[in-house]
GROMACS .gro file of C-alpha atoms in nm:
model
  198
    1UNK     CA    1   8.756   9.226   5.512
    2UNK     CA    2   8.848   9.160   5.871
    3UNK     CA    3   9.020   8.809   5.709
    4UNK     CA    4   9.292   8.986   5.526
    5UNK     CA    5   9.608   9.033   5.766
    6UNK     CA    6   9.703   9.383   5.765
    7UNK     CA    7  10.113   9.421   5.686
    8UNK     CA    8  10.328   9.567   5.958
    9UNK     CA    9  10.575   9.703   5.693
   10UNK     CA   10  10.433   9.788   5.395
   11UNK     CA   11  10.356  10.131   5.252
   12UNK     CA   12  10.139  10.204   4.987
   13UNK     CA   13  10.114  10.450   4.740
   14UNK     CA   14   9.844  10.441   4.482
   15UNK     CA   15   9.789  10.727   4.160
   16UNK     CA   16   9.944  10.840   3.886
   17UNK     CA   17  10.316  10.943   3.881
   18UNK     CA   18  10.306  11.307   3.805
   19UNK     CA   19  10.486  11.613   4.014
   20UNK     CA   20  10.187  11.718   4.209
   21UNK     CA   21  10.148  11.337   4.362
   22UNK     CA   22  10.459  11.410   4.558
   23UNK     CA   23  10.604  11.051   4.556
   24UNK     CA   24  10.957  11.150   4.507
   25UNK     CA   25  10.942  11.273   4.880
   26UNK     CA   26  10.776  10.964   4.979
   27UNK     CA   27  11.139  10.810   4.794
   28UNK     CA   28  11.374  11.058   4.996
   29UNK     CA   29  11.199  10.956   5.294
   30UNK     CA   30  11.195  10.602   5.264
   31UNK     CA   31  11.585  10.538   5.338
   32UNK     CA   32  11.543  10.710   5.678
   33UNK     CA   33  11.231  10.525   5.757
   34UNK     CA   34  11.402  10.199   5.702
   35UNK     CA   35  11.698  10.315   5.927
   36UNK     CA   36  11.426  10.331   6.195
   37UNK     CA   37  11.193   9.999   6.084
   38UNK     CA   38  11.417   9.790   5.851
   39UNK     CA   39  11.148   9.600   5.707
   40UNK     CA   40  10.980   9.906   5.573
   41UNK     CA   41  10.897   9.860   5.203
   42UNK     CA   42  10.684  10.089   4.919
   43UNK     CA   43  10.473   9.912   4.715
   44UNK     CA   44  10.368  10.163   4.402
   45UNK     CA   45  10.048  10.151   4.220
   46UNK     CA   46  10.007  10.394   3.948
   47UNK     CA   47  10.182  10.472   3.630
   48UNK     CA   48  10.290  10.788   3.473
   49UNK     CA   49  10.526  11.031   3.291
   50UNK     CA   50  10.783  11.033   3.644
   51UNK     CA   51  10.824  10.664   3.654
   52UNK     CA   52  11.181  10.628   3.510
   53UNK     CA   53  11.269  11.016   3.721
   54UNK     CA   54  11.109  10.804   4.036
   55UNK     CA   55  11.329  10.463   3.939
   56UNK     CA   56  11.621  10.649   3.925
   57UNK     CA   57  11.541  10.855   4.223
   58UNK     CA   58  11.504  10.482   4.418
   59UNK     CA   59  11.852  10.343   4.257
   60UNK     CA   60  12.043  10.652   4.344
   61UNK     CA   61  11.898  10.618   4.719
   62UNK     CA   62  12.033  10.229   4.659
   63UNK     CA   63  11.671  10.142   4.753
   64UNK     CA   64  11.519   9.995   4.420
   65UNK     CA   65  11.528   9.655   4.661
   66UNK     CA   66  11.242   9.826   4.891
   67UNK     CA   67  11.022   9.941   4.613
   68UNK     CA   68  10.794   9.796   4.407
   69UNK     CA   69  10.664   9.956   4.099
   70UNK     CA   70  10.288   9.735   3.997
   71UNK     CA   71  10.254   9.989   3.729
   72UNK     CA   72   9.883  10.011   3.670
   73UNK     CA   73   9.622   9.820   3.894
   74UNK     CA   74   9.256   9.795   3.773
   75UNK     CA   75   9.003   9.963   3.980
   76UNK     CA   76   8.867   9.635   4.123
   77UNK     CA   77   9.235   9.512   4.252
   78UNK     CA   78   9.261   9.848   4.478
   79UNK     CA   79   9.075   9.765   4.784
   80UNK     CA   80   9.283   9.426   4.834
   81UNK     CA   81   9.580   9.666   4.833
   82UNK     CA   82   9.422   9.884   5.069
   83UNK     CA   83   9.347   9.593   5.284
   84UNK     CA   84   9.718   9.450   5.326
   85UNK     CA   85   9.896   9.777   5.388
   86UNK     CA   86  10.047   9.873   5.685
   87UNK     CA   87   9.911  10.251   5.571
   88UNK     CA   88   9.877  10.456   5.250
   89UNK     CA   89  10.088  10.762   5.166
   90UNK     CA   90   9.937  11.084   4.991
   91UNK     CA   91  10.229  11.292   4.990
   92UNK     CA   92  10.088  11.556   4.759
   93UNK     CA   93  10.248  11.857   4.661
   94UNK     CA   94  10.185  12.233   4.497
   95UNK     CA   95  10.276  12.176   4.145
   96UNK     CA   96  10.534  12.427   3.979
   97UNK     CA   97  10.247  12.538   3.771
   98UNK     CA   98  10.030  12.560   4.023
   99UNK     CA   99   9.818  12.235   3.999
  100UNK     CA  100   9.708  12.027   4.312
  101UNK     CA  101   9.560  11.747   4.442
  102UNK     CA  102   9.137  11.834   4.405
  103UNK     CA  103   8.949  11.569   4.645
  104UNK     CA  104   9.182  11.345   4.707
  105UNK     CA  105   8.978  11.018   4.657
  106UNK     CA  106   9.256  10.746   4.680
  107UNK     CA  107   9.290  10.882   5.062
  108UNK     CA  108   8.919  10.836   5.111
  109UNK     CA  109   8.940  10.465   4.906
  110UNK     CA  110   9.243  10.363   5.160
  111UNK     CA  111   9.048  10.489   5.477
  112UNK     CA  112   8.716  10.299   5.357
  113UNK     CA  113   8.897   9.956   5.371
  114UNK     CA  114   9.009  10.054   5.723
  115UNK     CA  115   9.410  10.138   5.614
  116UNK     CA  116   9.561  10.410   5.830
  117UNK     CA  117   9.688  10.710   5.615
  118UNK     CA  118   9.951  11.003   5.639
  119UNK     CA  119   9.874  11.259   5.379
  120UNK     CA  120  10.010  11.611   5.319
  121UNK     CA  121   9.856  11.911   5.433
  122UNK     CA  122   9.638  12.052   5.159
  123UNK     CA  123   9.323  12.205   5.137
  124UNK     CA  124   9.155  11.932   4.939
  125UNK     CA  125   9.296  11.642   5.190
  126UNK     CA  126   9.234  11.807   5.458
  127UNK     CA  127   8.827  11.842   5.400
  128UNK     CA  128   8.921  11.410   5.396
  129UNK     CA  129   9.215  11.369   5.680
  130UNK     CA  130   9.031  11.629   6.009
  131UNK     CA  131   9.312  11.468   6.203
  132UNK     CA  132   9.625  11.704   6.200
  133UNK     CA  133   9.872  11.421   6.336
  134UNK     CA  134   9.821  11.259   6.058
  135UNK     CA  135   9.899  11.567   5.797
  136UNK     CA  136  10.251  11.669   5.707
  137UNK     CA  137  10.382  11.991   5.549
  138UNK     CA  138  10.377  11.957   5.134
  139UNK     CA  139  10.728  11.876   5.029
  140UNK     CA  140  10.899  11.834   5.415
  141UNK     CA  141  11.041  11.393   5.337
  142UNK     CA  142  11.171  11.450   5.697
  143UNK     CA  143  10.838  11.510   5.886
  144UNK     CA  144  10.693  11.271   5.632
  145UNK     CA  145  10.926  11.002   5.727
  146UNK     CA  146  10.871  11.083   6.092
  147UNK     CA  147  10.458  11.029   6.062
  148UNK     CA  148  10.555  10.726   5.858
  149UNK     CA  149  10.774  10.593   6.139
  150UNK     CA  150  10.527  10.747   6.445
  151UNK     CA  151  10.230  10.503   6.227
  152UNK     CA  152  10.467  10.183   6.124
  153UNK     CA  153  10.594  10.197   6.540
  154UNK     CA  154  10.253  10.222   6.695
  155UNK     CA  155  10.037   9.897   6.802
  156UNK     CA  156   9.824   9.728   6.578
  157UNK     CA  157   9.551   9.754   6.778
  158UNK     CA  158   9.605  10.131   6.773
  159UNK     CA  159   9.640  10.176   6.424
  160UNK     CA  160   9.286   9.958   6.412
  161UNK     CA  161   9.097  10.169   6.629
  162UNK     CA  162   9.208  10.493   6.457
  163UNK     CA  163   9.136  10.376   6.152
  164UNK     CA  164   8.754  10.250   6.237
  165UNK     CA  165   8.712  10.621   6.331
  166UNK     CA  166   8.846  10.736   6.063
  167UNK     CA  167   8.652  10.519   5.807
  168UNK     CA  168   8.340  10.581   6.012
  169UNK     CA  169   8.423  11.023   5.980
  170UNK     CA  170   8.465  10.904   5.615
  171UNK     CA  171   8.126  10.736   5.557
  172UNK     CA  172   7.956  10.973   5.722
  173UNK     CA  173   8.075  11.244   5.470
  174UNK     CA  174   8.152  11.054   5.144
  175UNK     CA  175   7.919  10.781   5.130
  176UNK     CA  176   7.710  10.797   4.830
  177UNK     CA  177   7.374  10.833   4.961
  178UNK     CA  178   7.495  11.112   5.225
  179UNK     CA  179   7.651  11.257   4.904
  180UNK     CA  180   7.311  11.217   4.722
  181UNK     CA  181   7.102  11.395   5.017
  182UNK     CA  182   7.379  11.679   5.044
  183UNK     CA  183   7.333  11.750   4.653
  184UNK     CA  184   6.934  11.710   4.697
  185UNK     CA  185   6.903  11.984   4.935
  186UNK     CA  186   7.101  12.213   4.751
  187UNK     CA  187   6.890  12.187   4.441
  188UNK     CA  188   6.617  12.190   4.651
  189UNK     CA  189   6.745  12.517   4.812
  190UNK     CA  190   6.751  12.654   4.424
  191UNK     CA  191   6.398  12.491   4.342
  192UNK     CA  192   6.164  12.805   4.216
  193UNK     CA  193   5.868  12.760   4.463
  194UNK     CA  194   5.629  12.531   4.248
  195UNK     CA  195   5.306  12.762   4.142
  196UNK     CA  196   4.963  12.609   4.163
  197UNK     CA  197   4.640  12.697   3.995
  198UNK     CA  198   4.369  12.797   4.224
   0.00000   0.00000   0.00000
């Protein structure tokens, strides 16, 4: 919706707030990214059994000021957040137990209403982010707040024209009837050949 002004400070985070989202890096990161654009603010959509860890986390940083927790935001409210956003966060992480992001489908919802992203660099994000300035080691809040920064500093106008590419990569990959025609010629691949009396 190009009628919705895109912020030039605020980063979003949308999911639930468990370990393998990564968002307490996100928190660590956030005081130095304000040092360096001191209207930076984290707007949090997503509830979870880390909330009070996260709050905590953001008082002890004496940043609870520059974050918002929305708790949880109906489906149908996401793309306006998308929309205002300077850019979306994925800062996923390698569970202890070993559990990890699979697709990754808030990064693909945030790059189809056109909001530039910095995600971690995992397997399952990086079949949706194919641009590796815009990855980050899992777990690094320093090169994370550095991508943040690199994004939040660069012109509008660039951070529009990267994101049209990326949301055209995106629909080219994701949309549903390009998802449709990839599944259709894989069960067509494992069709039996159809036998006809003669």
């Amino acid at each position: 919706d190009p009628s919705v002004e895109r912020s030039k400070s605020e980063i979003l985070f949308v999911g639930r707030l468990v370990e393998k989202k990564g968002l307490r890096y996100l928190i660590e990161a956030l005081p130095s990214i304000i040092q360096a654009h001191p209207d930076a603010h984290l707007t949090i959509a997503g509830y979870g059994p880390e909330q009070a860890a996260l709050e905590a986390q953001a008082a002890s940083l004496d940043i609870s000021d520059r974050v918002s927790f929305l708790g949880a935001v109906p489906q149908e409210q996401l793309p306006a957040l998308y929309r205002r956003a300077a850019l979306f966060v994925a800062p996923f992480i390698e569970a202890r137990g070993g559990d990890q992001e699979g697709l990754g489908l808030v990064t693909v919802e945030a790059i189809g209403c056109g909001c530039p992203v910095v995600v971690s660099d995992l397997p399952a994000v990086r079949d949706v982010v194919d641009n590796p300035d815009m990855r980050v080691p899992p777990g690094d809040f320093e090169a994370l707040a550095a991508a943040v920064y690199r994004l939040l500093q660069s012109s509008r106008e660039n951070r529009t024209v990267k994101s049209k590419e990326w949301r055209s990569r995106a629909f080219q990959r994701f949309d549903w009837s390009q998802r449709a025609k990839a599944y259709a010629g894989i069960l067509l691949g494992l069709s039996p050949p159809v036998e006809t009396s003669g």
